[in-house]
Amino acid sequence: MSKRQLAMAMDLNKCIGCQTCTIACKTLWTRDEGMDYMWWNSVNTQPGLGTPRNWENMGGGFKDGVAQAGQLPTKADFGEAWQYNHEEVFYGGKGQNVHLQIQGETPNWGPNWDEDQGGGTYPNSYFFYLPRICNHCTNPACVAACPRKAIEKREEDGIVLINEDRCRGYRFCMEACPYKKIYFNHSKGVSQKCIFCYPRIEQGVANACARQCPGRVRFVGYRDDENGPIYKLVEKWKVAVPLHPEYGTDPNVFYVPPTGPLRFDENGNLDPTSPRIPEDYIRHLFGQPGIEALAIMLEEREKVRKGGKSEVLDILIAYKWSEMFGGFDRDPATIEWDNNGPINKA
Amino acid sequence: MKANYLAGVDTATLLDPKSNAWNQPKAETFKLMGTPLGMQPTELIRSSWAKKKIGQVESIKVQAAHNGETIAFRIEWATKAPSMTNGDNSIFPDGAAVALPADARAPVITMGAQGMPINAWYWRANDGGHGRQLSAEGIGTSETLDMEFVKTNGVYENGHWSVVIARALKIESKKPVAQLEVGQDAKFGVAIWDGKNQERGGIKAFTGGAWLDLSLEAGK
Ligand code: SF4
Ligand code: SF4
């Protein structure tokens, strides 16, 4: 275990599925060769097959303490990076009569293919968005799997990083990661994944996905910082819980489960006695702690409804954006650089 | 086995597995074995390969030759399903490597041991001829030394891979590499990876726990 652990908590009641986080990550980290199909941050509609397709049934994680080899997700499972006729439309003088079109074979899957489909039946259909990054697990299956000790869990903050100089592209980590959050770079021949924006973190700047999120969904900070949002949401109020805890990796990304809208009864009246998002589905994703987190949320809402105050709801509302980042609130524009890196360090 | 001295044959010719220069050196056939399951370095690998065959390639034909400066190994094996790429993520490129002791005491079965490095010259079907030179002091410890000294060339034809792996007999390097001498004896081993069988890393077929003998023919 690392000395300290950085973590992220995401409030699924607030995520609007805008993919700003996804694009923030893409433009910052995955524009190089071989990275075109990578989405270190992905946001999918639940219930749904997700990214990579059907990842929840691909295996991996721990069983009786032993890291398991699951499936290797294919490029098609992740969704190939489609090529468009940008040249023709933007620069070919045909902007009025030619449409942007995917070139080559018509795809039958992509990284956000089942967007907004969700589940349930009218009038009680439902969906919500689930953003995912690497969970920088406390017990990372990827680290356990690698025969070359190419994956390091940093002592100082628990960030899990693949050392591309040691990686030889064997992909045992991809088999082992139960969240299927590792990609293989076919140009460089190495595995790559979310780096928790460690170069930003080292300068006191929160992750790009978190800072850019217009929904104020994402909280960042050390797990043991009792004044920070992570400690309060995870340990103190227990409203933020890990995804698929049964995978056994002890993830450090936490979710406030979605309460969802009210359910209609047979007569078309609102029925508050049972949730629209089936408990079984919440339990499938988050286990019993997910159900308990929802109960706390509803209780706190009721408290506020009756005129009371709720610390946890105030945190989740995120009145002050800068307070979401557990001290990692430096404006990246204040960093001055020379050729050796930042000169006014955090 | 013997590495014939092919006077006046340049390295480019040696690197061509179809060149006539390879008519002369005698080919020897070696039976390969899969690396033992218990030696795989992580539990995930041991448990996931417990019921799968490690080492699809069961035998190879090896020839060796040098031109006084460069030594080349020509390795040939049959495979109906060659793998040239990483495919859709779920397969691996075929590979071959020649290992040599960089320390006389180095065991081959464990890829060397601490303080007793081995040196490996490595070909992968998708590397475009850029060989890779590695050293290792035990399983899972291999380090890339450079991508410049080892030259490789693989040709797949009629159900067979013919791969040449070559390097200067001596190189200037402070790293733990093998230095070979014309007219002297050396040791070597060979490993083959079958990519369609998801062989990579320690999952491979190899010539076994004992070094093979090599004698470098002296100049005439
Ligand atoms: S989510 Fe997967 S890749 Fe990330 S630390 Fe956990 S096991 Fe490793
Ligand atoms: S940027 Fe925020 S609101 Fe938009 S998809 Fe990402 S997490 Fe959800």
Short mmCIF file of N, CA and C and ligand atoms in Angstrom, two decimals, chain A residues 61-62 132-143 151 153 158-162 173 176-182 193-194 249-252, ligand 1:
data_model
loop_
_atom_site.label_atom_id
_atom_site.label_comp_id
_atom_site.label_asym_id
_atom_site.label_seq_id
_atom_site.Cartn_x
_atom_site.Cartn_y
_atom_site.Cartn_z
N GLY A 61 -9.50 -9.07 -12.52
CA GLY A 61 -9.66 -8.83 -11.08
C GLY A 61 -9.08 -9.96 -10.25
N PHE A 62 -9.51 -10.05 -9.00
CA PHE A 62 -8.96 -11.07 -8.09
C PHE A 62 -10.01 -12.09 -7.70
N ARG A 132 -15.80 6.90 -16.53
CA ARG A 132 -14.80 5.98 -15.97
C ARG A 132 -13.39 6.38 -16.39
N ILE A 133 -12.48 6.26 -15.43
CA ILE A 133 -11.05 6.38 -15.72
C ILE A 133 -10.40 5.15 -15.07
N CYS A 134 -9.09 5.03 -15.18
CA CYS A 134 -8.41 4.00 -14.39
C CYS A 134 -8.65 4.31 -12.92
N ASN A 135 -8.89 3.30 -12.12
CA ASN A 135 -9.24 3.49 -10.72
C ASN A 135 -8.03 3.63 -9.78
N HIS A 136 -6.84 3.57 -10.32
CA HIS A 136 -5.62 3.69 -9.51
C HIS A 136 -5.78 2.89 -8.22
N CYS A 137 -6.14 1.63 -8.45
CA CYS A 137 -6.54 0.71 -7.38
C CYS A 137 -5.48 0.56 -6.30
N THR A 138 -5.96 0.34 -5.09
CA THR A 138 -5.06 0.06 -3.97
C THR A 138 -4.43 -1.32 -4.14
N ASN A 139 -5.17 -2.23 -4.77
CA ASN A 139 -4.69 -3.59 -5.01
C ASN A 139 -4.77 -3.85 -6.52
N PRO A 140 -3.90 -3.21 -7.28
CA PRO A 140 -4.08 -3.22 -8.74
C PRO A 140 -3.77 -4.57 -9.39
N ALA A 141 -4.75 -5.11 -10.08
CA ALA A 141 -4.55 -6.39 -10.77
C ALA A 141 -3.51 -6.25 -11.88
N CYS A 142 -3.46 -5.08 -12.47
CA CYS A 142 -2.50 -4.85 -13.56
C CYS A 142 -1.07 -5.02 -13.04
N VAL A 143 -0.80 -4.48 -11.87
CA VAL A 143 0.55 -4.57 -11.28
C VAL A 143 0.87 -6.03 -10.96
N ILE A 151 4.79 -1.90 -14.16
CA ILE A 151 3.75 -1.00 -13.67
C ILE A 151 4.04 -0.68 -12.21
N LYS A 153 3.05 1.47 -8.70
CA LYS A 153 2.08 2.22 -7.90
C LYS A 153 2.88 3.18 -7.04
N GLY A 158 -0.07 6.97 -4.69
CA GLY A 158 -0.84 5.81 -5.14
C GLY A 158 -1.25 5.82 -6.61
N ILE A 159 -0.73 6.78 -7.37
CA ILE A 159 -1.05 6.79 -8.80
C ILE A 159 -0.37 5.58 -9.45
N VAL A 160 -1.11 4.88 -10.31
CA VAL A 160 -0.59 3.68 -10.96
C VAL A 160 -0.12 4.06 -12.37
N LEU A 161 1.16 3.84 -12.64
CA LEU A 161 1.74 4.26 -13.91
C LEU A 161 2.44 3.10 -14.61
N ILE A 162 2.27 3.03 -15.92
CA ILE A 162 3.00 2.05 -16.72
C ILE A 162 4.31 2.70 -17.16
N CYS A 173 -1.49 -7.15 -18.28
CA CYS A 173 -2.24 -6.16 -17.49
C CYS A 173 -3.64 -5.94 -18.07
N ALA A 176 -5.75 -8.63 -16.99
CA ALA A 176 -6.02 -8.63 -15.55
C ALA A 176 -6.95 -7.52 -15.11
N CYS A 177 -6.86 -6.35 -15.73
CA CYS A 177 -7.65 -5.22 -15.27
C CYS A 177 -9.13 -5.53 -15.47
N PRO A 178 -9.91 -5.61 -14.39
CA PRO A 178 -11.31 -5.98 -14.54
C PRO A 178 -12.15 -4.82 -15.07
N TYR A 179 -11.59 -3.62 -15.04
CA TYR A 179 -12.32 -2.45 -15.54
C TYR A 179 -12.00 -2.19 -17.01
N LYS A 180 -11.07 -2.98 -17.56
CA LYS A 180 -10.67 -2.88 -18.96
C LYS A 180 -10.32 -1.45 -19.33
N LYS A 181 -9.45 -0.88 -18.52
CA LYS A 181 -9.07 0.52 -18.70
C LYS A 181 -7.65 0.66 -19.25
N ILE A 182 -7.13 -0.42 -19.82
CA ILE A 182 -5.80 -0.35 -20.41
C ILE A 182 -5.91 -0.54 -21.92
N LYS A 193 -2.50 3.91 -20.38
CA LYS A 193 -3.74 4.15 -19.65
C LYS A 193 -3.69 5.49 -18.95
N CYS A 194 -4.81 5.83 -18.33
CA CYS A 194 -4.94 7.06 -17.54
C CYS A 194 -3.79 7.21 -16.56
N THR A 249 -10.06 -5.21 -6.48
CA THR A 249 -8.86 -4.39 -6.69
C THR A 249 -8.84 -3.17 -5.79
N ASP A 250 -9.92 -2.95 -5.05
CA ASP A 250 -9.96 -1.81 -4.13
C ASP A 250 -9.75 -0.48 -4.87
N PRO A 251 -10.72 -0.11 -5.70
CA PRO A 251 -10.55 1.08 -6.55
C PRO A 251 -10.52 2.39 -5.76
N ASN A 252 -9.90 3.39 -6.33
CA ASN A 252 -9.85 4.71 -5.72
C ASN A 252 -10.61 5.76 -6.51
S1 SF4 C 1 -8.36 0.14 -12.92
FE1 SF4 C 1 -7.25 -1.50 -13.95
S2 SF4 C 1 -5.48 -0.44 -14.86
FE2 SF4 C 1 -6.29 0.92 -13.28
S3 SF4 C 1 -5.09 0.40 -11.41
FE3 SF4 C 1 -7.01 -0.81 -11.36
S4 SF4 C 1 -6.41 -2.78 -12.28
FE4 SF4 C 1 -4.82 -1.30 -12.87
#
